[in-house]
Each structure stands twice: as structure tokens, then as C-alpha cells.
Coordinates of C-alpha atoms in Angstrom, one line a residue:
Chain A
X1 CA -20.4 13.0 12.6
X2 CA -17.4 13.6 11.0
X3 CA -15.9 17.3 11.6
X4 CA -12.6 18.8 10.2
X5 CA -11.2 21.6 12.4
X6 CA -9.0 24.3 10.6
X7 CA -7.0 21.2 8.8
X8 CA -3.8 22.3 6.9
X9 CA -1.8 20.1 5.0
X10 CA 1.0 21.6 3.2
X11 CA 4.0 19.6 0.5
X12 CA 7.1 22.8 0.7
X13 CA 5.9 26.5 0.0
X14 CA 2.5 23.8 -1.7
X15 CA -0.7 24.3 1.1
X16 CA -2.4 21.2 -0.8
X17 CA -5.0 21.9 2.1
X18 CA -5.6 25.5 3.4
X19 CA -7.5 26.0 6.3
X20 CA -10.2 24.2 5.5
X21 CA -12.8 23.4 8.5
X22 CA -16.3 21.5 8.3
X23 CA -19.1 19.7 9.8
X24 CA -21.1 17.0 8.6
X25 CA -24.0 14.8 10.4
X26 CA -23.8 11.4 10.2
X27 CA -25.9 10.5 7.0
X28 CA -24.6 12.7 4.9
X29 CA -24.0 12.0 0.9
X30 CA -20.8 15.0 1.0
X31 CA -19.5 15.1 -2.9
X32 CA -15.8 16.7 -3.2
X33 CA -16.1 18.7 -6.3
X34 CA -13.2 20.7 -7.7
X35 CA -10.3 20.8 -11.2
X36 CA -7.2 19.2 -10.6
X37 CA -4.5 20.0 -8.0
X38 CA -7.7 22.2 -5.9
X39 CA -7.0 19.9 -2.6
X40 CA -9.7 17.3 -2.8
X41 CA -8.1 13.9 -2.7
X42 CA -4.7 16.0 0.2
X43 CA -8.2 16.3 2.4
X44 CA -10.0 13.4 1.6
X45 CA -6.0 11.4 2.3
X46 CA -5.9 14.0 5.3
X47 CA -9.2 13.1 6.3
X48 CA -8.6 9.5 6.5
X49 CA -5.7 9.3 8.5
X50 CA -3.1 8.5 5.1
X51 CA -2.2 12.0 5.6
X52 CA -0.8 13.0 9.2
X53 CA -2.4 17.2 8.9
X54 CA 0.7 20.1 8.8
X55 CA -2.6 21.9 11.6
X56 CA -5.7 20.9 12.5
X57 CA -8.1 18.3 13.8
X58 CA -10.1 16.1 12.1
X59 CA -13.1 14.4 14.4
X60 CA -15.3 11.0 13.4
X61 CA -18.3 10.8 15.9
X62 CA -16.1 12.7 18.1
X63 CA -12.4 10.9 18.6
X64 CA -9.8 12.7 17.5
X65 CA -8.3 11.1 14.6
X66 CA -4.7 11.3 15.9
X67 CA -5.6 10.3 19.0
X68 CA -8.3 7.2 18.2
X69 CA -7.1 6.7 14.6
X70 CA -7.0 2.7 15.6
X71 CA -10.8 2.8 17.0
X72 CA -12.2 5.6 13.8
X73 CA -9.5 3.4 11.2
X74 CA -12.3 0.5 12.2
X75 CA -15.5 3.0 11.5
X76 CA -14.4 3.4 7.6
X77 CA -13.8 1.8 4.6
X78 CA -12.0 3.4 1.4
X79 CA -11.8 3.2 -1.6
X80 CA -9.0 4.9 -3.5
X81 CA -8.6 7.1 -6.4
X82 CA -5.6 4.2 -7.8
X83 CA -6.6 0.7 -8.3
X84 CA -4.2 -1.2 -4.8
X85 CA -5.6 -4.9 -5.2
X86 CA -3.1 -7.4 -5.1
X87 CA -2.8 -8.8 -8.9
X88 CA -1.5 -12.1 -8.0
X89 CA -5.2 -13.0 -5.3
X90 CA -8.0 -14.4 -6.6
X91 CA -11.6 -11.8 -5.5
X92 CA -12.1 -14.1 -2.8
X93 CA -8.7 -13.8 -1.7
X94 CA -8.9 -10.5 -1.9
X95 CA -11.6 -10.2 0.9
X96 CA -10.9 -12.7 2.9
X97 CA -7.9 -10.0 3.8
X98 CA -9.8 -6.9 3.5
X99 CA -11.9 -8.8 6.1
X100 CA -9.2 -9.8 7.8
X101 CA -7.8 -6.7 8.6
X102 CA -10.2 -5.5 9.9
X103 CA -10.7 -8.0 12.0
X104 CA -13.9 -9.9 11.1
X105 CA -13.9 -13.5 13.0
X106 CA -13.5 -16.6 10.9
X107 CA -17.4 -18.1 11.5
X108 CA -18.5 -14.9 9.6
X109 CA -15.9 -13.8 7.4
X110 CA -17.4 -16.4 4.2
X111 CA -20.5 -14.8 5.0
X112 CA -19.8 -11.3 4.8
X113 CA -18.0 -12.3 1.9
X114 CA -20.9 -13.9 0.3
X115 CA -23.2 -10.9 0.8
X116 CA -21.3 -8.2 0.2
X117 CA -19.6 -10.4 -3.5
X118 CA -23.3 -10.9 -4.0
X119 CA -24.1 -7.0 -3.6
X120 CA -21.8 -5.5 -6.7
X121 CA -22.5 -8.7 -8.8
X122 CA -19.3 -10.1 -8.5
X123 CA -19.6 -13.2 -6.7
X124 CA -20.1 -16.0 -9.7
X125 CA -16.0 -15.2 -10.3
X126 CA -15.1 -15.0 -7.4
X127 CA -12.2 -17.0 -8.4
X128 CA -10.9 -14.9 -10.5
X129 CA -7.2 -14.0 -10.3
X130 CA -8.2 -9.7 -10.0
X131 CA -5.3 -8.9 -12.4
X132 CA -7.3 -10.6 -15.2
X133 CA -10.4 -8.5 -14.1
X134 CA -11.5 -6.0 -16.9
X135 CA -11.6 -1.9 -15.2
X136 CA -15.4 -1.7 -13.8
X137 CA -15.0 -5.4 -12.0
X138 CA -11.4 -3.9 -10.4
X139 CA -13.5 -1.0 -9.3
X140 CA -16.4 -3.2 -8.4
X141 CA -13.8 -5.5 -5.7
X142 CA -12.4 -2.3 -4.1
X143 CA -15.9 -1.3 -3.5
X144 CA -16.2 -4.4 -1.5
X145 CA -13.3 -4.5 0.0
X146 CA -14.5 -1.1 1.6
X147 CA -17.4 -1.9 3.1
X148 CA -16.7 -5.4 3.9
X149 CA -16.6 -4.2 7.7
X150 CA -20.0 -2.6 7.4
X151 CA -18.4 1.0 8.2
X152 CA -19.7 4.1 8.7
X153 CA -18.3 6.4 7.2
X154 CA -17.1 5.8 3.2
X155 CA -14.5 7.3 1.5
X156 CA -14.8 6.9 -2.2
X157 CA -12.2 8.4 -4.2
X158 CA -12.6 9.0 -8.5
X159 CA -15.1 5.3 -7.5
X160 CA -15.8 5.6 -11.0
X161 CA -12.6 6.6 -13.1
X162 CA -12.7 5.0 -16.2
X163 CA -15.6 2.4 -16.4
X164 CA -18.8 2.5 -18.7
X165 CA -21.7 4.6 -17.9
X166 CA -23.2 0.9 -17.2
X167 CA -20.9 -0.2 -14.9
X168 CA -21.0 3.6 -13.5
X169 CA -24.4 3.9 -11.9
X170 CA -24.5 0.0 -11.5
X171 CA -21.9 2.1 -8.9
X172 CA -24.1 4.4 -8.2
X173 CA -26.9 2.2 -7.8
X174 CA -25.1 0.9 -5.7
X175 CA -23.9 3.8 -3.1
X176 CA -27.2 5.1 -2.8
X177 CA -28.4 1.8 -0.9
X178 CA -25.9 2.0 1.3
X179 CA -27.2 5.3 2.3
X180 CA -29.8 4.7 2.7
X181 CA -29.6 2.6 5.2
X182 CA -27.7 6.3 6.7
X183 CA -24.2 5.3 6.5
X184 CA -21.8 8.7 5.7
X185 CA -20.1 8.7 2.3
X186 CA -17.8 11.5 0.9
X187 CA -17.5 11.7 -2.6
X188 CA -14.7 13.0 -4.7
X189 CA -15.2 13.3 -8.5
X190 CA -14.8 14.5 -11.1
X191 CA -18.4 14.0 -13.2
X192 CA -19.8 16.5 -12.4
X193 CA -22.5 14.6 -13.0
X194 CA -22.5 11.8 -10.4
X195 CA -22.1 14.2 -8.1
X196 CA -24.9 15.7 -8.6
X197 CA -27.3 12.2 -9.1
X198 CA -26.0 11.2 -5.8
X199 CA -24.7 14.1 -3.2
X200 CA -27.1 15.9 -0.4
X201 CA -24.4 18.4 -0.2
X202 CA -21.7 19.4 -1.9
X203 CA -18.0 21.1 -1.0
X204 CA -16.6 23.5 -5.1
X205 CA -12.5 23.1 -3.7
X206 CA -10.5 25.3 -5.0
X207 CA -6.3 26.0 -4.0
X208 CA -6.9 24.1 -0.9
X209 CA -9.7 26.0 -0.1
X210 CA -13.5 25.1 -0.3
X211 CA -14.9 28.5 -1.1
X212 CA -18.7 27.2 -1.8
X213 CA -20.9 24.7 -0.1
X214 CA -24.6 23.4 -0.3
X215 CA -27.5 21.3 -1.9
X216 CA -27.3 21.0 -5.9
X217 CA -30.0 22.9 -5.6
X218 CA -29.8 25.8 -3.4
X219 CA -26.4 25.9 -5.4
X220 CA -27.8 26.2 -8.8
X221 CA -30.2 28.5 -7.5
X222 CA -27.3 31.1 -6.2
X223 CA -26.6 31.5 -10.3
X224 CA -30.3 31.4 -11.7
X225 CA -31.6 27.9 -12.6
X226 CA -31.8 29.3 -16.3
X227 CA -28.5 29.8 -18.9
X228 CA -28.5 31.1 -21.7
X229 CA -25.0 29.9 -24.0
X230 CA -23.2 31.9 -26.6
X231 CA -20.5 29.7 -26.7
X232 CA -18.0 27.0 -24.0
X233 CA -17.0 29.9 -22.4
X234 CA -20.1 32.5 -22.8
X235 CA -22.8 31.8 -20.5
X236 CA -25.0 33.8 -18.6
X237 CA -27.7 33.0 -16.1
X238 CA -31.3 34.5 -14.9
X239 CA -33.9 32.6 -12.1
X240 CA -36.9 32.2 -14.1
X241 CA -36.9 31.1 -18.0
X242 CA -39.1 33.8 -18.8
X243 CA -36.0 36.2 -17.9
X244 CA -34.1 34.5 -20.2
X245 CA -36.2 34.8 -22.7
X246 CA -36.7 38.2 -22.5
X247 CA -32.6 38.4 -22.4
X248 CA -32.1 37.1 -25.4
X249 CA -35.3 37.8 -27.5
X250 CA -33.6 41.0 -29.8
X251 CA -29.7 38.7 -29.5
X252 CA -29.0 38.4 -33.3
X253 CA -26.2 35.6 -32.2
X254 CA -26.6 31.6 -31.8
X255 CA -27.2 30.2 -28.6
X256 CA -29.0 28.2 -26.5
X257 CA -31.5 28.2 -23.1
X258 CA -30.9 25.5 -20.3
X259 CA -31.9 24.5 -17.0
X260 CA -28.3 25.5 -15.0
X261 CA -26.4 21.9 -13.7
X262 CA -24.2 21.8 -11.4
X263 CA -21.0 21.2 -14.0
X264 CA -22.5 24.8 -15.0
X265 CA -21.7 26.4 -11.6
X266 CA -18.8 24.0 -10.9
X267 CA -17.5 26.5 -14.3
X268 CA -19.3 29.5 -12.9
X269 CA -16.4 29.9 -9.8
X270 CA -14.0 27.9 -11.1
X271 CA -13.5 30.8 -13.9
X272 CA -14.3 34.0 -12.0
X273 CA -12.0 32.6 -9.2
X274 CA -9.3 31.6 -11.9
X275 CA -10.2 35.2 -13.3
Chain B
X1 CA -4.4 -11.8 14.6
X2 CA -2.2 -8.6 12.5
X3 CA 0.5 -10.6 11.9
X4 CA -1.7 -13.7 10.7
X5 CA -3.0 -11.0 8.5
X6 CA 0.1 -10.4 6.7
X7 CA 1.2 -13.8 7.0
X8 CA -1.4 -14.8 5.0
X9 CA -1.4 -12.8 2.7
X10 CA 2.7 -13.4 2.8
X11 CA 1.2 -17.2 1.7
X12 CA -1.1 -16.7 -0.6
X13 CA 1.1 -14.6 -3.4
X14 CA 3.5 -17.5 -2.2
X15 CA 1.7 -20.3 -3.6
X16 CA 1.0 -18.4 -6.1
X17 CA 4.1 -17.8 -7.5
X18 CA 5.4 -21.2 -5.4
X19 CA 7.2 -22.3 -9.3
X20 CA 8.2 -18.9 -10.2
X21 CA 9.8 -18.8 -6.3
X22 CA 11.3 -22.3 -6.0
X23 CA 13.6 -21.8 -9.3
X24 CA 14.6 -18.6 -9.4
X25 CA 15.7 -18.8 -6.2
X26 CA 17.6 -22.4 -6.9
X27 CA 19.8 -21.2 -9.9
X28 CA 22.4 -18.7 -8.2
X29 CA 23.5 -21.1 -5.5
X30 CA 23.4 -24.2 -7.3
X31 CA 25.6 -22.0 -9.5
X32 CA 27.7 -20.9 -6.8
X33 CA 28.1 -24.1 -5.7
X34 CA 28.8 -26.3 -9.6
X35 CA 31.9 -22.9 -9.9
X36 CA 33.4 -22.7 -6.2
X37 CA 32.7 -26.1 -4.8
X38 CA 32.5 -28.8 -7.4
X39 CA 35.2 -27.8 -9.5
X40 CA 37.4 -26.2 -7.0
X41 CA 36.2 -27.8 -4.1
X42 CA 38.1 -31.6 -4.7
X43 CA 41.0 -28.8 -5.2
X44 CA 41.8 -26.3 -3.0
X45 CA 41.8 -26.9 1.2
X46 CA 40.7 -23.6 3.9
X47 CA 41.3 -24.2 7.5
X48 CA 42.5 -27.7 6.4
X49 CA 39.4 -28.5 4.9
X50 CA 38.0 -29.3 1.2
X51 CA 36.7 -25.4 0.5
X52 CA 33.5 -26.9 -0.3
X53 CA 33.1 -28.7 3.2
X54 CA 33.7 -24.4 3.9
X55 CA 31.9 -23.0 1.0
X56 CA 28.2 -24.8 2.2
X57 CA 27.1 -22.9 5.3
X58 CA 29.0 -19.5 3.6
X59 CA 26.1 -20.3 0.0
X60 CA 23.6 -20.9 3.4
X61 CA 24.0 -18.2 4.4
X62 CA 23.9 -15.6 2.0
X63 CA 21.5 -17.5 0.1
X64 CA 18.7 -16.6 3.4
X65 CA 19.8 -13.3 3.8
X66 CA 19.3 -12.1 -0.4
X67 CA 16.1 -13.9 0.1
X68 CA 14.9 -13.1 2.6
X69 CA 16.0 -9.1 1.3
X70 CA 14.0 -10.1 -1.6
X71 CA 11.4 -11.5 -0.2
X72 CA 10.7 -8.2 1.7
X73 CA 11.9 -5.4 -0.2
X74 CA 10.5 -6.1 -3.6
X75 CA 6.9 -6.8 -2.2
X76 CA 6.8 -4.0 -0.3
X77 CA 8.7 -1.3 -2.5
X78 CA 5.9 -3.2 -6.0
X79 CA 3.2 -2.1 -2.8
X80 CA 4.2 0.9 -2.0
X81 CA 5.6 2.2 -5.3
X82 CA 3.7 0.1 -8.2
X83 CA 0.2 -1.3 -7.6
X84 CA 0.2 0.9 -3.9
X85 CA -1.7 -1.9 -2.6
X86 CA 0.7 -0.7 1.0
X87 CA -1.5 2.1 1.9
X88 CA -4.0 -1.0 2.0
X89 CA -2.3 -1.8 5.8
X90 CA -2.3 2.2 7.0
X91 CA -5.8 3.0 6.4
X92 CA -6.7 -0.2 8.4
X93 CA -6.8 -0.7 11.7
X94 CA -3.5 -2.0 11.7
X95 CA -0.7 -0.9 14.7
X96 CA 2.9 -0.6 12.2
X97 CA 4.9 -2.9 14.8
X98 CA 2.3 -5.9 14.3
X99 CA 2.9 -4.8 10.5
X100 CA 6.6 -4.4 10.5
X101 CA 7.2 -7.6 12.6
X102 CA 4.7 -9.6 9.4
X103 CA 6.7 -8.7 6.9
X104 CA 9.7 -9.5 9.5
X105 CA 8.0 -12.5 9.9
X106 CA 7.1 -13.6 6.4
X107 CA 11.1 -12.6 5.3
X108 CA 12.1 -15.1 7.9
X109 CA 9.8 -17.9 6.7
X110 CA 11.9 -17.1 2.8
X111 CA 14.3 -16.6 3.7
X112 CA 14.2 -20.4 5.9
X113 CA 12.7 -21.5 2.6
X114 CA 15.1 -20.8 0.4
X115 CA 17.8 -21.8 3.2
X116 CA 16.1 -25.4 3.3
X117 CA 16.9 -26.0 -0.4
X118 CA 20.8 -25.9 0.1
X119 CA 20.2 -28.6 2.8
X120 CA 18.8 -30.1 0.1
X121 CA 21.6 -29.7 -1.9
X122 CA 24.2 -30.4 0.1
X123 CA 23.6 -33.6 0.8
X124 CA 24.0 -34.5 -3.1
X125 CA 28.0 -33.1 -3.0
X126 CA 28.5 -35.5 0.4
X127 CA 29.0 -32.8 2.3
X128 CA 25.9 -32.5 4.6
X129 CA 25.0 -29.8 6.9
X130 CA 23.7 -31.6 10.0
X131 CA 20.5 -29.7 10.7
X132 CA 20.3 -28.9 14.7
X133 CA 17.7 -26.4 16.2
X134 CA 20.9 -24.3 16.8
X135 CA 22.0 -24.2 13.2
X136 CA 18.3 -23.0 12.3
X137 CA 17.8 -20.0 15.1
X138 CA 20.6 -18.7 13.6
X139 CA 19.3 -19.4 9.7
X140 CA 16.5 -16.9 11.6
X141 CA 18.6 -14.1 13.2
X142 CA 20.4 -13.5 9.2
X143 CA 17.3 -14.8 7.9
X144 CA 15.6 -11.7 10.7
X145 CA 18.2 -8.8 9.8
X146 CA 18.1 -9.2 6.7
X147 CA 14.4 -8.9 6.1
X148 CA 14.5 -5.8 8.6
X149 CA 17.3 -4.4 5.9
X150 CA 15.3 -5.3 3.2
X151 CA 11.3 -3.4 5.0
X152 CA 13.4 -0.3 5.5
X153 CA 15.2 0.1 2.5
X154 CA 11.8 -0.7 0.2
X155 CA 10.2 2.1 2.6
X156 CA 12.2 5.2 2.4
X157 CA 13.0 4.0 -1.9
X158 CA 11.4 6.5 -3.4
X159 CA 11.7 4.8 -7.2
X160 CA 12.9 1.4 -9.0
X161 CA 16.5 2.2 -9.3
X162 CA 17.2 3.7 -6.2
X163 CA 16.4 -0.1 -4.7
X164 CA 18.2 -1.7 -6.9
X165 CA 21.1 0.8 -6.3
X166 CA 21.0 0.0 -2.8
X167 CA 20.3 -3.9 -3.1
X168 CA 23.7 -3.5 -6.2
X169 CA 26.6 -0.8 -3.7
X170 CA 25.0 -2.8 -0.6
X171 CA 23.7 -6.3 -1.4
X172 CA 25.7 -7.3 -3.5
X173 CA 29.3 -6.7 -2.5
X174 CA 28.3 -7.6 1.1
X175 CA 27.1 -10.9 0.2
X176 CA 31.4 -11.5 -1.6
X177 CA 32.8 -10.0 0.4
X178 CA 31.8 -10.5 4.2
X179 CA 33.6 -14.0 4.9
X180 CA 30.4 -16.5 2.7
X181 CA 33.1 -17.5 -0.6
X182 CA 36.8 -17.2 2.0
X183 CA 38.5 -16.8 5.9
X184 CA 38.0 -12.9 7.0
X185 CA 41.5 -13.7 8.8
X186 CA 43.0 -13.9 5.7
X187 CA 42.2 -9.8 5.1
X188 CA 44.4 -6.9 5.4
X189 CA 43.5 -5.4 8.9
X190 CA 42.0 -1.6 7.5
X191 CA 39.4 -3.7 5.5
X192 CA 39.1 -6.7 8.2
X193 CA 38.5 -3.7 10.1
X194 CA 35.5 -2.7 8.2
X195 CA 34.3 -6.1 7.4
X196 CA 33.6 -7.1 10.7
X197 CA 31.0 -3.8 11.2
X198 CA 28.8 -5.5 8.4
X199 CA 26.0 -7.5 9.7
X200 CA 26.7 -10.8 7.1
X201 CA 29.9 -11.5 8.4
X202 CA 28.9 -12.3 12.7
X203 CA 25.8 -13.6 10.6
X204 CA 28.3 -16.3 8.6
X205 CA 30.2 -16.4 11.1
X206 CA 27.9 -17.7 13.5
X207 CA 26.4 -20.2 10.6
X208 CA 29.4 -21.8 9.8
X209 CA 31.0 -22.0 13.8
X210 CA 27.3 -24.2 14.0
X211 CA 28.0 -25.7 11.3
X212 CA 30.7 -27.1 12.0
X213 CA 30.5 -27.8 15.4
X214 CA 32.5 -24.9 16.9
X215 CA 29.8 -24.0 19.3
X216 CA 28.2 -19.7 19.1
X217 CA 30.8 -16.9 19.0
X218 CA 28.6 -15.2 21.6
X219 CA 30.6 -11.9 20.3
X220 CA 28.7 -12.2 17.4
X221 CA 25.9 -13.1 18.8
X222 CA 25.1 -10.3 20.4
X223 CA 26.4 -8.0 17.6
X224 CA 23.5 -9.2 15.6
X225 CA 21.4 -9.5 17.6
X226 CA 22.3 -5.4 18.1
X227 CA 21.7 -5.4 14.7
X228 CA 18.1 -6.8 14.6
X229 CA 17.3 -4.5 18.0
X230 CA 17.9 -1.4 16.1
X231 CA 16.6 -2.2 12.9
X232 CA 13.7 -3.8 13.6
X233 CA 13.2 -0.1 15.9
X234 CA 13.6 2.0 12.8
X235 CA 11.5 -0.2 10.5
X236 CA 9.1 0.7 13.1
X237 CA 9.6 4.5 13.2
X238 CA 9.6 4.5 9.3
X239 CA 6.4 2.6 9.2
X240 CA 5.1 6.1 10.9
X241 CA 6.2 8.1 9.3
X242 CA 5.1 6.7 6.1
X243 CA 1.8 9.0 7.5
X244 CA 3.2 11.1 7.0
X245 CA 4.7 12.3 4.4

């Protein structure tokens, strides 16, 4: 269980996270969506103890982050937005370092590293220096480091940014498998498709606040399952295909009818807020 | 365990950059020894001794100081500001005190490694420095103190330029002014008082005193220990501040 209780985090006059409260059950795959500057990363960094909130509390299985941070951090795996690997070290050395940080005993380190690197397809090149890896491999290595200690909670901040579609799909597959094992995953992403594919709970953020939270399906149903699009900015939503057809039958403008996606929901709400 | 983890990481880093680290740390002391020592060494006397003899412990002090300072400050600054690898420690179950001690020890070892070359070089100058336990202990204190300064400096700067400015404004002047190349006692009173406040003055005095067999200056030892204690406390507090920053 993860619980945020009236969390505030500000930088000077700017409220990066503004009174955020929610609770999610163990095993949830949560997606935090929002435009740049919405407060997703700050919220995540506050949750994992990288930032201290100005007000409010974060709980993991009833343990309070500010009080039991060392115990909680043992159960958390983190993949940050930027590549924070030690570039001078090899893949294997980065993994040993992560294993030691999370107090994995010496006799188990090699077994665990082999298991995790095999899962992510990195074992064969474990002796390569990190600075010589491709962007996708670096991302995979960051995920491997984050799960070396078999954490209950995995936090991923834009984990697939800047990598090709195939690698992204491999990572998606891997994350689904981890979620099926019962791990709670919190993901921030700009790729709406990523959240739609992976998350069973989505929270939409803007200006430091969570203004919508539900499953992708419910969020879509709420505005209408079908979309009539006249231009990039002019869209109308209908509950059924028939309603959409009736609404457009006398139109002399070019339009398209399609199923509403989470991306449309995202634009629907953020545009509405901005306007 | 956690301190060992940091030492292990820094050890692997050191091995990967062994030649670069080793060669770059040799250049400056060799230049000083050639210029001030061998070039002028036989022509000058300080305190009734050849200048080269006087100079060697000063170089030893300066080299251990600079290398421990640079080893810690550059690693942490790059880890914090460039590759962000430093935050790995913050979201891991790592005590901030262990993090601080780990880096201070890593810096101390790098200082001692650099100091070892000065011992070796001193053999070739016919002014060999005797390695004693007390001397090594003084080098440890010197390295520890400047590792702590490097740690604090790299934790508070926001850009590379800030660290470079701190090094130019504080570390470089200190390395020249604190009796490494000359006797502080010869300075005008006002300068002497200022220089007596600087930590390198006391570590150099300790290192030189022990090297020459004059024994330990307990006042300087006390000053150095006070410096180390307060700098370590400040370093740990700054680590905690990193979370709230």
C-alpha cells in the first residue's frame, strides 16, 4: 500500500506539488500523467524520499517515509528520468554496486545479477563499460539496478524516454511481468500509449494537483468512447458510434470518427483547465 | 558495510582510470621538486638545512592535501551535477553518516596514494623522507581534513564554475601560503595570524616536524583534530540537507 496524505512541495513561490492525497493498494500499476511542469517528477521524488515534503506524509505499508525511511528504501526500486549510471564502470560493476547498496550478501550477488541481467537481455555484455552502451541498454541497466534487491515497490520516472519502439516494448513486457508478480509500480510518462498499455490506474496531474484518477477505460468512458475530430484542436466526444454518426451526417467539413484514446482524455482535460 | 560499498565503488573507478590518475598527480610535485628543489636546493638554506630537505615535507603535505581534496570534490560534484549518480545513494537505504565517512576515507586513501610517490621521488633526490607510523598518521589527518573540505565544497556548489572558484580562491592560495615552501615564522605578524588560522599550516607543521624528527606539535595536532571534527559534522549535516534541497 502507498498512501500520500496532503503532500505539499514548493520551490519558493511555486507549488510543485499542491495538496496531493491518494492511496493505492499493493500490486497496482499506477500511471502519473501530465504536461511538463505538472509536478509528476516532484511528487515521485517526494514519495521515494529524495525530497522532503513541506507538509504532509507519505506511507508505505503503514510506515512513514520521514520516520522509517531506511526501512522503506530497502523495499523501493527507483529508475530516474536521467541516466544516473556510473559511466566509468562496467555493467557488472554497476550491478555489484547496486547489490551492495541494497545489502545483498556476497554469496548471492552473482546469482541475483545473472538473474536480473538475463531478464533484461544484458548478461552477455556485462563486461562492457557503461559509457559505451546505447541509450536503450542504459535504460535497461537502470531498470536492472532498480530491481536487483527484488523490491516491493518500483518507481519509474519516464523510463522509456528517447529509446526505440522495440526496446520500449521489451521494457513494457518486463514491467508487466513484474506487476504480475505482485509488485506495485508507479510510472510517470509522456507516452500516453505507455500508460494506456500498462497501467490499471491513471492519475492526471496539472499545476501540482491530481485532478482526475481512474482506470483508463473509465476515464475514456467519462468523456465518450468515440471521437469526432475536425482538426487538431476541434474534437467532440460521443458515447456511441451511432451518436457520432448522427452528429456528423449533415456536416460539410472534413472529419474523422475514431475510438477515444487516453491521449484524447489527457488533451480534453488539460485544454479545459488551461482555457 | 555501507562504507565498504563506497570504497569498493571508488576503488573500481580508480582501477579504470589508474594511469590517468597516477600520471596526472605526478606532474605538479615533480615540477615543484625540479624548480624549487633541485634548481635552487643546493643554493639556498632554510633553518640551517638545504632547501630541498626543507621542501620535501612541504611537498608531501601539499600533494596529499590537493589529491584528497580533488579526489572527493570532483567525484561528488560530477556525480551531483553531471551524471546524477550521487542521488543513487540518497534513494538507497544509506545512512548519511556512512556516505560521508565513505567518501572521506576514499579521499584519504587517494591522498596517501599520491603521498607514496613523494616518498619514492625523495629517494632519487638523496633527501629521502623516513617513513614512520607517526608521519603516516599525520598524512592521514591531512588527507582526511582536506577530503572533508572537498566533500563540503562539492555538496554546496551549484555549478562547476563555483567549485573551480572555491579551489582558486581557497585551496590554491592555501597550498602556497601555509608554510609548504617557506617558514611561516618569517612573515609579518598580521599575515602570520591569518595563516595560523588555516588548517594546512598546522598539518604542514606536523608533517615537517615529524619528518625532521622534531616530534609532534600538540597544539597543531589539537587544531587539526578540531578542524576534522567540525568539518565532518558539517559534511554529514549537508548530506541531510541534500534531501530537502
